[in-house]
Short mmCIF file of C-alpha atoms and ligand atoms in Angstrom, two decimals:
data_model
loop_
_atom_site.label_atom_id
_atom_site.label_comp_id
_atom_site.label_asym_id
_atom_site.label_seq_id
_atom_site.Cartn_x
_atom_site.Cartn_y
_atom_site.Cartn_z
CA UNK A 1 -44.35 25.00 17.64
CA UNK A 2 -47.61 26.64 18.84
CA UNK A 3 -49.56 28.45 16.13
CA UNK A 4 -49.48 32.25 16.39
CA UNK A 5 -52.58 33.64 18.10
CA UNK A 6 -54.68 35.71 15.75
CA UNK A 7 -55.57 39.10 17.20
CA UNK A 8 -57.99 41.47 15.49
CA UNK A 9 -57.20 45.09 16.39
CA UNK A 10 -60.03 47.51 15.69
CA UNK A 11 -59.67 51.20 14.82
CA UNK A 12 -62.40 53.40 13.40
CA UNK A 13 -62.19 57.05 14.33
CA UNK A 14 -59.42 59.62 14.66
CA UNK A 15 -58.67 59.14 18.39
CA UNK A 16 -58.29 55.35 17.88
CA UNK A 17 -55.26 55.36 15.61
CA UNK A 18 -52.76 56.69 18.20
CA UNK A 19 -54.02 54.12 20.73
CA UNK A 20 -53.78 51.15 18.36
CA UNK A 21 -50.40 51.98 16.80
CA UNK A 22 -48.10 50.95 19.71
CA UNK A 23 -50.11 47.78 20.38
CA UNK A 24 -49.89 46.73 16.73
CA UNK A 25 -46.15 47.36 16.77
CA UNK A 26 -45.58 45.43 20.03
CA UNK A 27 -47.69 42.47 18.84
CA UNK A 28 -45.88 42.32 15.50
CA UNK A 29 -42.48 42.44 17.23
CA UNK A 30 -43.37 39.69 19.69
CA UNK A 31 -43.71 36.98 17.03
CA UNK A 32 -46.26 34.87 18.93
CA UNK A 33 -49.19 36.81 17.53
CA UNK A 34 -50.67 37.47 14.14
CA UNK A 35 -52.21 40.97 14.35
CA UNK A 36 -54.97 41.76 11.85
CA UNK A 37 -55.77 45.46 11.63
CA UNK A 38 -59.43 46.25 10.93
CA UNK A 39 -60.46 49.84 10.09
CA UNK A 40 -64.23 50.31 10.27
CA UNK A 41 -64.23 53.52 8.20
CA UNK A 42 -66.23 55.44 10.85
CA UNK A 43 -63.84 58.26 9.93
CA UNK A 44 -62.76 58.28 6.31
CA UNK A 45 -61.35 61.69 5.24
CA UNK A 46 -57.58 61.52 4.81
CA UNK A 47 -57.00 64.12 7.54
CA UNK A 48 -59.29 62.23 9.96
CA UNK A 49 -57.95 58.78 9.14
CA UNK A 50 -55.46 57.80 6.38
CA UNK A 51 -52.84 60.44 7.24
CA UNK A 52 -52.38 58.86 10.67
CA UNK A 53 -51.29 55.59 9.07
CA UNK A 54 -48.76 57.53 6.97
CA UNK A 55 -47.53 59.58 9.94
CA UNK A 56 -46.98 56.49 12.11
CA UNK A 57 -45.63 54.28 9.34
CA UNK A 58 -48.44 51.81 10.01
CA UNK A 59 -49.24 49.41 7.17
CA UNK A 60 -52.58 49.95 5.43
CA UNK A 61 -55.39 48.17 7.34
CA UNK A 62 -55.72 44.47 6.49
CA UNK A 63 -59.49 44.93 6.29
CA UNK A 64 -61.44 48.14 5.64
CA UNK A 65 -65.18 48.09 6.35
CA UNK A 66 -65.96 51.49 4.81
CA UNK A 67 -69.07 52.19 6.92
CA UNK A 68 -68.89 56.02 6.87
CA UNK A 69 -71.08 58.54 8.73
CA UNK A 70 -74.69 57.94 9.74
CA UNK A 71 -76.93 58.17 12.79
CA UNK A 72 -75.72 56.30 15.87
CA UNK A 73 -78.04 53.34 15.29
CA UNK A 74 -77.29 53.03 11.58
CA UNK A 75 -73.53 53.49 11.97
CA UNK A 76 -73.33 50.97 14.84
CA UNK A 77 -75.50 48.46 12.98
CA UNK A 78 -73.49 48.76 9.76
CA UNK A 79 -70.23 48.18 11.62
CA UNK A 80 -71.74 45.13 13.36
CA UNK A 81 -72.98 43.62 10.11
CA UNK A 82 -69.62 44.04 8.39
CA UNK A 83 -67.54 43.06 11.39
CA UNK A 84 -69.52 39.85 11.94
CA UNK A 85 -68.45 38.66 8.48
CA UNK A 86 -64.82 39.48 9.32
CA UNK A 87 -64.97 37.51 12.58
CA UNK A 88 -66.56 34.50 10.85
CA UNK A 89 -63.90 34.54 8.10
CA UNK A 90 -60.87 35.29 10.25
CA UNK A 91 -61.80 33.28 13.39
CA UNK A 92 -59.62 35.42 15.69
CA UNK A 93 -58.47 34.22 19.11
CA UNK A 94 -59.33 37.66 20.51
CA UNK A 95 -60.69 41.05 19.42
CA UNK A 96 -58.94 44.12 20.82
CA UNK A 97 -60.88 47.40 20.89
CA UNK A 98 -59.73 50.82 22.11
CA UNK A 99 -61.39 53.95 23.47
CA UNK A 100 -65.09 54.77 23.43
CA UNK A 101 -66.30 55.46 19.90
CA UNK A 102 -69.16 53.71 18.09
CA UNK A 103 -66.67 51.32 16.44
CA UNK A 104 -65.52 50.21 19.92
CA UNK A 105 -69.05 49.34 20.97
CA UNK A 106 -70.11 47.76 17.66
CA UNK A 107 -67.11 45.45 17.37
CA UNK A 108 -67.12 44.35 21.00
CA UNK A 109 -70.86 43.58 20.85
CA UNK A 110 -70.36 41.56 17.67
CA UNK A 111 -67.45 39.59 19.13
CA UNK A 112 -69.30 38.85 22.36
CA UNK A 113 -72.24 37.25 20.51
CA UNK A 114 -69.78 35.04 18.62
CA UNK A 115 -68.15 34.05 21.93
CA UNK A 116 -64.83 35.60 20.91
CA UNK A 117 -62.85 37.02 23.88
CA UNK A 118 -62.56 40.82 23.98
CA UNK A 119 -59.83 43.08 25.32
CA UNK A 120 -60.71 46.73 25.93
CA UNK A 121 -57.86 49.22 26.03
CA UNK A 122 -58.64 52.46 27.94
CA UNK A 123 -61.27 50.69 29.99
CA UNK A 124 -62.97 52.01 33.15
CA UNK A 125 -63.15 55.73 32.29
CA UNK A 126 -66.45 57.25 33.38
CA UNK A 127 -67.88 60.76 33.03
CA UNK A 128 -71.06 59.60 34.82
CA UNK A 129 -72.93 61.53 32.15
CA UNK A 130 -75.15 59.23 30.14
CA UNK A 131 -76.04 62.01 27.72
CA UNK A 132 -72.60 61.48 26.19
CA UNK A 133 -72.75 58.75 23.54
CA UNK A 134 -69.21 57.72 24.54
CA UNK A 135 -70.34 56.95 28.12
CA UNK A 136 -72.86 54.39 26.83
CA UNK A 137 -70.15 52.91 24.59
CA UNK A 138 -67.76 52.64 27.58
CA UNK A 139 -70.30 51.06 29.94
CA UNK A 140 -71.42 48.38 27.49
CA UNK A 141 -67.96 47.56 26.17
CA UNK A 142 -66.61 47.13 29.68
CA UNK A 143 -69.56 44.98 30.77
CA UNK A 144 -68.84 42.42 28.01
CA UNK A 145 -65.01 42.54 27.88
CA UNK A 146 -62.75 39.80 29.23
CA UNK A 147 -59.53 41.80 29.58
CA UNK A 148 -59.95 45.36 30.85
CA UNK A 149 -56.81 47.46 30.48
CA UNK A 150 -57.02 50.66 32.51
CA UNK A 151 -54.98 53.84 32.22
CA UNK A 152 -55.33 54.92 35.86
CA UNK A 153 -56.46 53.73 39.30
CA UNK A 154 -59.80 55.54 39.16
CA UNK A 155 -60.60 53.43 36.07
CA UNK A 156 -60.00 50.30 38.13
CA UNK A 157 -62.17 51.63 40.97
CA UNK A 158 -65.04 52.41 38.58
CA UNK A 159 -64.97 48.88 37.18
CA UNK A 160 -64.87 47.26 40.63
CA UNK A 161 -67.84 49.44 41.65
CA UNK A 162 -69.75 48.08 38.67
CA UNK A 163 -69.12 44.53 39.87
CA UNK A 164 -66.42 43.57 37.38
CA UNK A 165 -64.10 41.00 38.96
CA UNK A 166 -60.65 42.33 39.83
CA UNK A 167 -58.92 39.46 38.04
CA UNK A 168 -60.13 40.81 34.69
CA UNK A 169 -58.67 44.30 35.31
CA UNK A 170 -55.08 45.24 34.45
CA UNK A 171 -53.56 48.63 35.31
CA UNK A 172 -51.12 49.09 32.44
CA UNK A 173 -51.05 52.82 31.61
CA UNK A 174 -51.86 54.76 28.47
CA UNK A 175 -51.08 53.55 24.94
CA UNK A 176 -51.73 57.02 23.49
CA UNK A 177 -48.82 58.24 25.59
CA UNK A 178 -46.65 55.43 24.13
CA UNK A 179 -47.29 57.02 20.74
CA UNK A 180 -46.52 60.49 22.04
CA UNK A 181 -43.22 59.32 23.58
CA UNK A 182 -42.22 57.53 20.36
CA UNK A 183 -42.75 60.60 18.21
CA UNK A 184 -41.82 63.32 20.69
CA UNK A 185 -38.37 63.95 19.17
CA UNK A 186 -39.88 64.26 15.68
CA UNK A 187 -42.64 66.54 16.98
CA UNK A 188 -40.07 68.65 18.82
CA UNK A 189 -38.04 69.08 15.63
CA UNK A 190 -40.99 69.79 13.38
CA UNK A 191 -41.21 73.58 13.82
CA UNK A 192 -44.74 73.51 12.36
CA UNK A 193 -45.97 75.70 15.21
CA UNK A 194 -43.78 78.60 14.01
CA UNK A 195 -46.30 79.13 11.24
CA UNK A 196 -48.44 80.82 13.93
CA UNK A 197 -45.77 83.00 15.51
CA UNK A 198 -44.41 83.01 19.04
CA UNK A 199 -47.58 83.15 21.11
CA UNK A 200 -50.86 81.42 20.51
CA UNK A 201 -53.58 79.42 22.22
CA UNK A 202 -54.80 76.22 20.58
CA UNK A 203 -58.51 75.38 20.41
CA UNK A 204 -60.39 72.19 19.53
CA UNK A 205 -64.17 71.74 19.78
CA UNK A 206 -66.29 68.88 18.54
CA UNK A 207 -68.53 67.52 21.34
CA UNK A 208 -72.17 67.48 20.25
CA UNK A 209 -73.05 69.16 23.59
CA UNK A 210 -70.86 72.16 22.65
CA UNK A 211 -71.26 72.51 18.91
CA UNK A 212 -74.63 71.00 17.96
CA UNK A 213 -76.66 73.41 20.11
CA UNK A 214 -76.56 77.03 18.92
CA UNK A 215 -76.90 78.56 22.40
CA UNK A 216 -73.92 76.81 23.98
CA UNK A 217 -71.76 77.35 20.90
CA UNK A 218 -72.54 81.07 20.92
CA UNK A 219 -71.66 81.24 24.64
CA UNK A 220 -68.28 79.66 23.93
CA UNK A 221 -67.73 82.12 21.08
CA UNK A 222 -68.32 84.96 23.54
CA UNK A 223 -65.45 83.65 25.69
CA UNK A 224 -63.24 83.16 22.64
CA UNK A 225 -63.85 86.76 21.63
CA UNK A 226 -62.42 87.97 24.96
CA UNK A 227 -59.43 85.62 24.69
CA UNK A 228 -58.58 86.41 21.06
CA UNK A 229 -58.25 90.10 21.96
CA UNK A 230 -55.22 89.09 24.07
CA UNK A 231 -53.73 86.13 22.20
CA UNK A 232 -54.02 84.54 18.78
CA UNK A 233 -56.21 81.40 18.83
CA UNK A 234 -55.41 78.62 16.34
CA UNK A 235 -58.50 76.50 15.67
CA UNK A 236 -58.28 73.29 13.59
CA UNK A 237 -61.95 72.69 12.84
CA UNK A 238 -63.50 69.20 13.15
CA UNK A 239 -66.01 68.30 10.36
CA UNK A 240 -68.90 68.15 12.86
CA UNK A 241 -68.05 71.68 14.03
CA UNK A 242 -67.69 72.87 10.45
CA UNK A 243 -71.28 71.69 9.83
CA UNK A 244 -72.51 73.74 12.82
CA UNK A 245 -70.53 76.77 11.68
CA UNK A 246 -72.70 77.07 8.58
CA UNK A 247 -75.37 78.65 10.85
CA UNK A 248 -75.46 82.35 9.75
CA UNK A 249 -75.35 83.80 13.27
CA UNK A 250 -72.35 81.65 14.23
CA UNK A 251 -70.64 82.35 10.91
CA UNK A 252 -71.01 86.11 11.44
CA UNK A 253 -69.56 86.01 14.96
CA UNK A 254 -66.56 83.95 13.87
CA UNK A 255 -65.86 86.25 10.92
CA UNK A 256 -65.63 89.22 13.29
CA UNK A 257 -62.78 87.65 15.30
CA UNK A 258 -59.60 88.62 13.48
CA UNK A 259 -57.35 86.75 15.84
CA UNK A 260 -59.21 83.43 15.63
CA UNK A 261 -57.35 81.52 12.93
CA UNK A 262 -59.26 78.62 11.37
CA UNK A 263 -57.63 75.65 9.69
CA UNK A 264 -58.82 72.18 8.65
CA UNK A 265 -58.13 69.08 10.80
CA UNK A 266 -54.37 68.47 11.02
CA UNK A 267 -52.13 65.43 10.91
CA UNK A 268 -50.72 64.02 14.16
CA UNK A 269 -47.22 65.54 13.96
CA UNK A 270 -48.41 69.03 12.99
CA UNK A 271 -51.15 69.05 15.58
CA UNK A 272 -48.87 67.83 18.38
CA UNK A 273 -46.28 70.46 17.38
CA UNK A 274 -49.00 73.06 18.02
CA UNK A 275 -49.96 71.46 21.37
CA UNK A 276 -46.36 71.25 22.56
CA UNK A 277 -45.67 74.93 21.96
CA UNK A 278 -49.03 76.47 22.85
CA UNK A 279 -49.34 78.95 25.72
CA UNK A 280 -52.58 77.20 26.54
CA UNK A 281 -54.96 74.67 25.05
CA UNK A 282 -58.75 74.99 25.12
CA UNK A 283 -60.49 71.74 24.25
CA UNK A 284 -63.43 69.41 24.70
CA UNK A 285 -61.49 66.35 23.50
CA UNK A 286 -60.67 63.46 25.83
CA UNK A 287 -57.21 62.56 24.54
CA UNK A 288 -55.91 66.13 24.46
CA UNK A 289 -56.49 66.46 28.22
CA UNK A 290 -54.02 63.58 28.62
CA UNK A 291 -51.46 64.76 26.05
CA UNK A 292 -51.28 68.26 27.59
CA UNK A 293 -50.77 66.69 31.03
CA UNK A 294 -47.79 64.72 29.78
CA UNK A 295 -46.33 67.72 27.92
CA UNK A 296 -46.93 70.08 30.88
CA UNK A 297 -49.03 72.45 28.77
CA UNK A 298 -51.93 74.26 30.53
CA UNK A 299 -55.29 72.85 29.42
CA UNK A 300 -58.80 74.22 29.90
CA UNK A 301 -61.49 71.62 29.26
CA UNK A 302 -64.74 73.11 27.99
CA UNK A 303 -66.98 70.46 29.48
CA UNK A 304 -68.99 70.04 32.67
CA UNK A 305 -67.39 66.71 33.48
CA UNK A 306 -64.47 64.56 32.43
CA UNK A 307 -63.95 60.83 32.36
CA UNK A 308 -60.24 61.58 32.87
CA UNK A 309 -60.11 63.11 36.40
CA UNK A 310 -56.45 62.14 36.81
CA UNK A 311 -55.57 64.95 34.38
CA UNK A 312 -57.08 67.35 36.93
CA UNK A 313 -55.84 65.80 40.18
CA UNK A 314 -52.33 65.14 38.85
CA UNK A 315 -52.02 66.99 35.55
CA UNK A 316 -52.37 70.46 34.06
CA UNK A 317 -56.08 70.23 33.25
CA UNK A 318 -58.81 72.54 34.62
CA UNK A 319 -62.49 71.83 33.97
CA UNK A 320 -64.20 75.10 33.00
CA UNK A 321 -67.57 73.97 31.64
CA UNK A 322 -69.35 76.13 29.07
CA UNK A 323 -69.83 79.32 31.11
CA UNK A 324 -68.32 82.14 28.99
CA UNK A 325 -67.09 84.20 31.97
CA UNK A 326 -65.39 81.25 33.64
CA UNK A 327 -63.67 80.18 30.39
CA UNK A 328 -62.34 83.70 29.74
CA UNK A 329 -61.30 84.22 33.39
CA UNK A 330 -59.28 80.99 33.58
CA UNK A 331 -57.63 81.68 30.21
CA UNK A 332 -56.58 85.15 31.37
CA UNK A 333 -55.12 83.68 34.59
CA UNK A 334 -52.91 81.37 32.54
CA UNK A 335 -51.83 84.19 30.21
CA UNK A 336 -50.84 86.16 33.30
CA UNK A 337 -48.52 83.31 34.25
CA UNK A 338 -50.62 81.69 36.96
CA UNK A 339 -50.19 78.18 35.69
CA UNK A 340 -51.11 74.95 37.39
CA UNK A 341 -48.15 72.62 37.95
CA UNK A 342 -48.69 68.95 37.22
CA UNK A 343 -46.97 65.59 37.21
CA UNK A 344 -47.14 62.63 34.87
CA UNK A 345 -49.54 59.90 36.05
CA UNK A 346 -48.22 56.46 36.91
CA UNK A 347 -47.43 54.14 33.98
CA UNK A 348 -47.84 56.90 31.39
CA UNK A 349 -44.27 56.06 30.52
CA UNK A 350 -44.24 54.79 26.95
CA UNK A 351 -44.25 51.10 27.93
CA UNK A 352 -47.97 50.37 28.13
CA UNK A 353 -48.23 48.33 24.92
CA UNK A 354 -45.46 46.01 26.17
CA UNK A 355 -47.41 45.47 29.40
CA UNK A 356 -50.56 44.65 27.44
CA UNK A 357 -48.75 42.17 25.20
CA UNK A 358 -47.23 40.52 28.25
CA UNK A 359 -50.69 39.97 29.78
CA UNK A 360 -52.01 38.54 26.51
CA UNK A 361 -48.95 36.31 26.15
CA UNK A 362 -49.42 34.88 29.63
CA UNK A 363 -53.18 34.39 29.52
CA UNK A 364 -54.33 33.79 25.97
C1 UD1 B 401 -66.47 60.63 16.88
C2 UD1 B 401 -66.66 59.91 18.24
C3 UD1 B 401 -66.12 60.79 19.35
C4 UD1 B 401 -64.70 61.22 19.07
C5 UD1 B 401 -64.64 61.89 17.70
C6 UD1 B 401 -63.22 62.30 17.36
C7 UD1 B 401 -68.63 58.46 18.51
C8 UD1 B 401 -69.99 58.37 19.10
N1 UD1 B 401 -68.07 59.69 18.51
O1 UD1 B 401 -67.29 61.80 16.93
O2 UD1 B 401 -66.14 60.05 20.56
O3 UD1 B 401 -64.27 62.10 20.07
O4 UD1 B 401 -65.12 60.96 16.73
O5 UD1 B 401 -63.15 62.93 16.12
O6 UD1 B 401 -68.09 57.47 18.06
N2 UD1 B 401 -67.19 63.58 9.13
C9 UD1 B 401 -66.45 63.92 8.04
N3 UD1 B 401 -65.35 63.17 7.75
C10 UD1 B 401 -64.96 62.10 8.49
C11 UD1 B 401 -65.72 61.77 9.61
C12 UD1 B 401 -66.82 62.52 9.94
O7 UD1 B 401 -66.76 64.88 7.34
O8 UD1 B 401 -63.93 61.47 8.16
C13 UD1 B 401 -68.37 64.41 9.49
C14 UD1 B 401 -69.69 63.84 9.05
O9 UD1 B 401 -70.49 64.90 8.67
C15 UD1 B 401 -70.24 63.22 10.31
C16 UD1 B 401 -69.69 64.14 11.38
O10 UD1 B 401 -68.41 64.56 10.90
O11 UD1 B 401 -71.62 63.13 10.28
C17 UD1 B 401 -69.52 63.48 12.73
O12 UD1 B 401 -68.75 62.28 12.62
P1 UD1 B 401 -69.01 61.04 13.63
O13 UD1 B 401 -68.04 59.97 13.38
O14 UD1 B 401 -70.47 60.67 13.56
O15 UD1 B 401 -68.82 61.67 15.04
P2 UD1 B 401 -67.65 62.60 15.59
O16 UD1 B 401 -68.27 63.87 16.02
O17 UD1 B 401 -66.48 62.64 14.67
#
């Protein structure tokens, strides 16, 4: 009998866990693979990391690198130093990375120097904005990956335009949507959203471009002030945003908004219960643009660009940038019932992890 192929699956930050979960499950079920789950520790608070393992029923990571927060260079370097030791000890047949965070870049770069094949899940997304740290992570990871799994056709087109051979690219769909489909019945039954009454908008903000600069953040708060006069806004606050909110001027403005309800970061089931039942979602997250599209919930993206244009062309997403008047105007339109209709993009059907495992089974 052939020995099981050893696959290292890397997760590091909050948006990674929902992308890794279905792949881990499909690999474990298949029997021809030995998945080894590595958690870099880029995120480490229980509500940014550990609670997702509990929510999904994932086993604790096989290896925890515990790198924590630091500047980009230091965080990336620490992950590389620790992950190199793991690769040398474990001698995996392949390293699988997901998404676009610093852990994705650090682990793929480490594997490539050790001549270990790399698979990148959620490959090919491009905002064409190199001021976003994630864009640099995407470009480099894709340039050195051997298996590029894309969520949509524009991802494939971007990779081909960058000269990546078509035979390395596989259009398989979206593993984050696998997770959503798996837990949708549980989310639907949770009733967590009722804590906030019948009508609310949900807000998430954490992009450095929105929350690290005082001017842009204050502009967004101006829009939120208009919106919260018409509808309650529930705002689970990311730790980066919490740091920025210690600025006295920002603190004062937030305190004045009675209908802006702050909470800490939430677990997956509670957060998705809020998404599913929201009148509208305002966000600068990548993944939430996709989840709202699948759930048919109106989404306003507070960014000037998106690496996920399919959520606009096919889904419920509208890009509103950071202009306060535009944000407020679009939110009011939705509250008045003028909602954009969308459809679910191809292969966002809950079977993406199976497609990925099939490719690996055939080619590894
Ligand atoms: C990271 C990702 C971003 C992703 C986001 C999701 C990169 C470059 N950025 O951004 O793509 O959308 O995660 O959350 O990889 N902190 C805590 N507890 C934690 C983690 C972080 O308090 O568990 C605080 C620290 O003060 C830290 C700050 O949050 O300095 C930012 O964390 P970091 O991982 O550097 O970036 P994110 O903004 O979370």
